[in-house]
XYZ file of C-alpha atoms in Angstrom:
157
model
C 87.624 24.657 22.773
C 87.975 22.258 25.630
C 87.554 18.533 25.649
C 84.543 16.888 27.234
C 84.804 13.165 26.894
C 85.582 12.241 23.299
C 83.989 15.346 21.805
C 85.094 18.914 22.236
C 82.745 21.761 22.988
C 83.309 25.369 22.093
C 83.013 27.903 24.889
C 82.997 31.579 23.873
C 86.732 31.422 24.369
C 89.300 29.525 26.422
C 87.972 29.185 30.001
C 91.431 28.824 31.520
C 92.284 32.526 31.157
C 89.264 33.854 33.113
C 89.956 31.294 35.850
C 93.580 32.464 36.010
C 92.386 36.061 36.357
C 90.082 35.072 39.221
C 92.291 32.610 41.073
C 95.789 33.825 40.237
C 98.275 33.073 37.503
C 100.284 30.395 39.294
C 97.412 28.337 40.697
C 96.711 24.863 39.405
C 93.203 24.983 37.987
C 90.668 22.282 38.693
C 88.558 22.660 35.546
C 89.953 20.956 32.465
C 86.625 20.423 30.689
C 83.384 22.305 30.232
C 81.650 19.855 32.568
C 84.250 20.365 35.289
C 83.900 24.130 34.926
C 80.124 23.786 35.199
C 80.471 21.706 38.384
C 82.938 24.219 39.812
C 80.510 27.065 39.101
C 77.582 25.192 40.656
C 79.577 24.793 43.884
C 80.452 28.492 43.817
C 83.743 30.316 43.448
C 85.582 31.114 46.698
C 84.395 34.539 47.838
C 87.807 35.606 49.178
C 89.443 35.176 45.751
C 86.620 36.955 43.936
C 86.702 39.850 46.409
C 90.478 40.190 45.976
C 90.069 40.114 42.188
C 87.428 42.867 42.112
C 89.177 45.022 44.715
C 92.395 44.959 42.691
C 90.762 47.301 40.123
C 89.598 50.672 41.432
C 87.389 51.168 38.343
C 85.452 48.015 39.256
C 84.829 49.309 42.755
C 83.661 52.632 41.295
C 81.140 50.809 39.084
C 79.658 48.896 42.023
C 80.597 45.528 40.552
C 79.879 43.678 43.799
C 76.256 44.759 43.947
C 75.359 45.145 40.259
C 77.134 42.200 38.636
C 77.983 39.737 41.375
C 75.003 40.399 43.638
C 76.821 41.059 46.918
C 75.971 44.042 49.083
C 78.837 46.014 50.617
C 77.926 44.603 54.039
C 78.046 41.051 52.711
C 81.440 41.746 51.132
C 82.739 42.901 54.519
C 81.342 39.775 56.201
C 82.848 37.530 53.519
C 86.261 39.159 53.987
C 86.141 38.136 57.650
C 84.502 34.762 57.058
C 84.879 33.520 53.453
C 82.158 31.290 52.007
C 81.629 30.119 48.435
C 79.486 32.365 46.270
C 76.106 31.096 45.133
C 75.828 29.686 41.608
C 74.135 32.922 40.494
C 76.879 35.106 42.023
C 79.492 32.843 40.461
C 77.825 33.257 37.072
C 78.061 37.058 37.339
C 81.702 36.727 38.357
C 82.350 34.436 35.401
C 80.839 36.959 32.973
C 83.069 39.710 34.392
C 86.257 37.608 34.196
C 85.405 36.299 30.720
C 84.874 39.775 29.291
C 87.999 41.138 30.974
C 90.002 38.236 29.586
C 88.699 38.695 26.055
C 89.103 42.489 26.209
C 92.698 42.021 27.315
C 93.229 39.641 24.410
C 91.716 42.094 21.898
C 93.282 45.281 23.302
C 96.625 43.753 24.254
C 96.888 45.037 27.829
C 94.936 44.436 31.039
C 94.785 48.094 32.096
C 93.493 49.090 28.659
C 90.905 46.315 28.970
C 89.752 47.595 32.381
C 89.597 51.165 31.060
C 87.591 49.995 28.025
C 85.183 48.010 30.199
C 84.416 51.029 32.365
C 84.077 53.624 29.570
C 81.071 54.280 27.317
C 81.370 52.500 23.955
C 79.731 53.820 20.783
C 79.141 50.273 19.541
C 77.171 49.547 22.711
C 74.831 52.526 22.365
C 77.040 54.644 24.617
C 76.922 52.222 27.532
C 80.017 51.043 29.401
C 80.522 47.308 28.776
C 80.656 46.632 32.520
C 77.149 48.074 32.928
C 75.758 45.492 30.481
C 77.119 42.498 32.395
C 74.132 42.440 34.735
C 72.249 40.134 32.341
C 73.099 37.277 30.019
C 71.822 39.294 27.037
C 74.066 42.233 27.937
C 76.999 39.851 28.320
C 76.320 38.475 24.832
C 76.153 42.009 23.399
C 79.553 42.830 24.926
C 81.104 39.551 23.735
C 79.754 40.135 20.220
C 81.136 43.676 20.221
C 84.565 42.414 21.334
C 84.533 39.836 18.536
C 83.681 42.561 16.025
C 86.526 44.690 17.417
C 88.878 41.724 17.133
C 88.045 41.367 13.436
C 87.830 45.096 12.699
C 84.048 45.164 12.118
C 82.612 48.109 14.030
C 79.192 48.627 12.444
């Protein structure tokens, strides 16, 4: 939960961790509330940081994360490496889903590499689909988040 004014709003889980994954562990983060995170996402995440994040995992490159989840063609990625621009709100949303699931998977499985391996491998509880392949839509994202929550609590059916 994060504070928004006097009330607090629940986000699927702590938004600080996915931001740290995307922007780096030591960076001071600008979003301290759900509304600030929303504003940050509307403006678009910096493409250079997102590209570095995705490229740091070979399994993500193999699963065509840029084109399928984030919505960037390989040519656009190459252009953005040379001349960084913020992602669109839609591209940022896909990036957020990826970072959120990776963060939660790491929390549930205890290790980032195990989380990446899990995300890129077929899962019985997801009808044999790799979690990363479901992140192309909001519904798929919700299915993966629900499955991770069930794993966290030991409910696999």
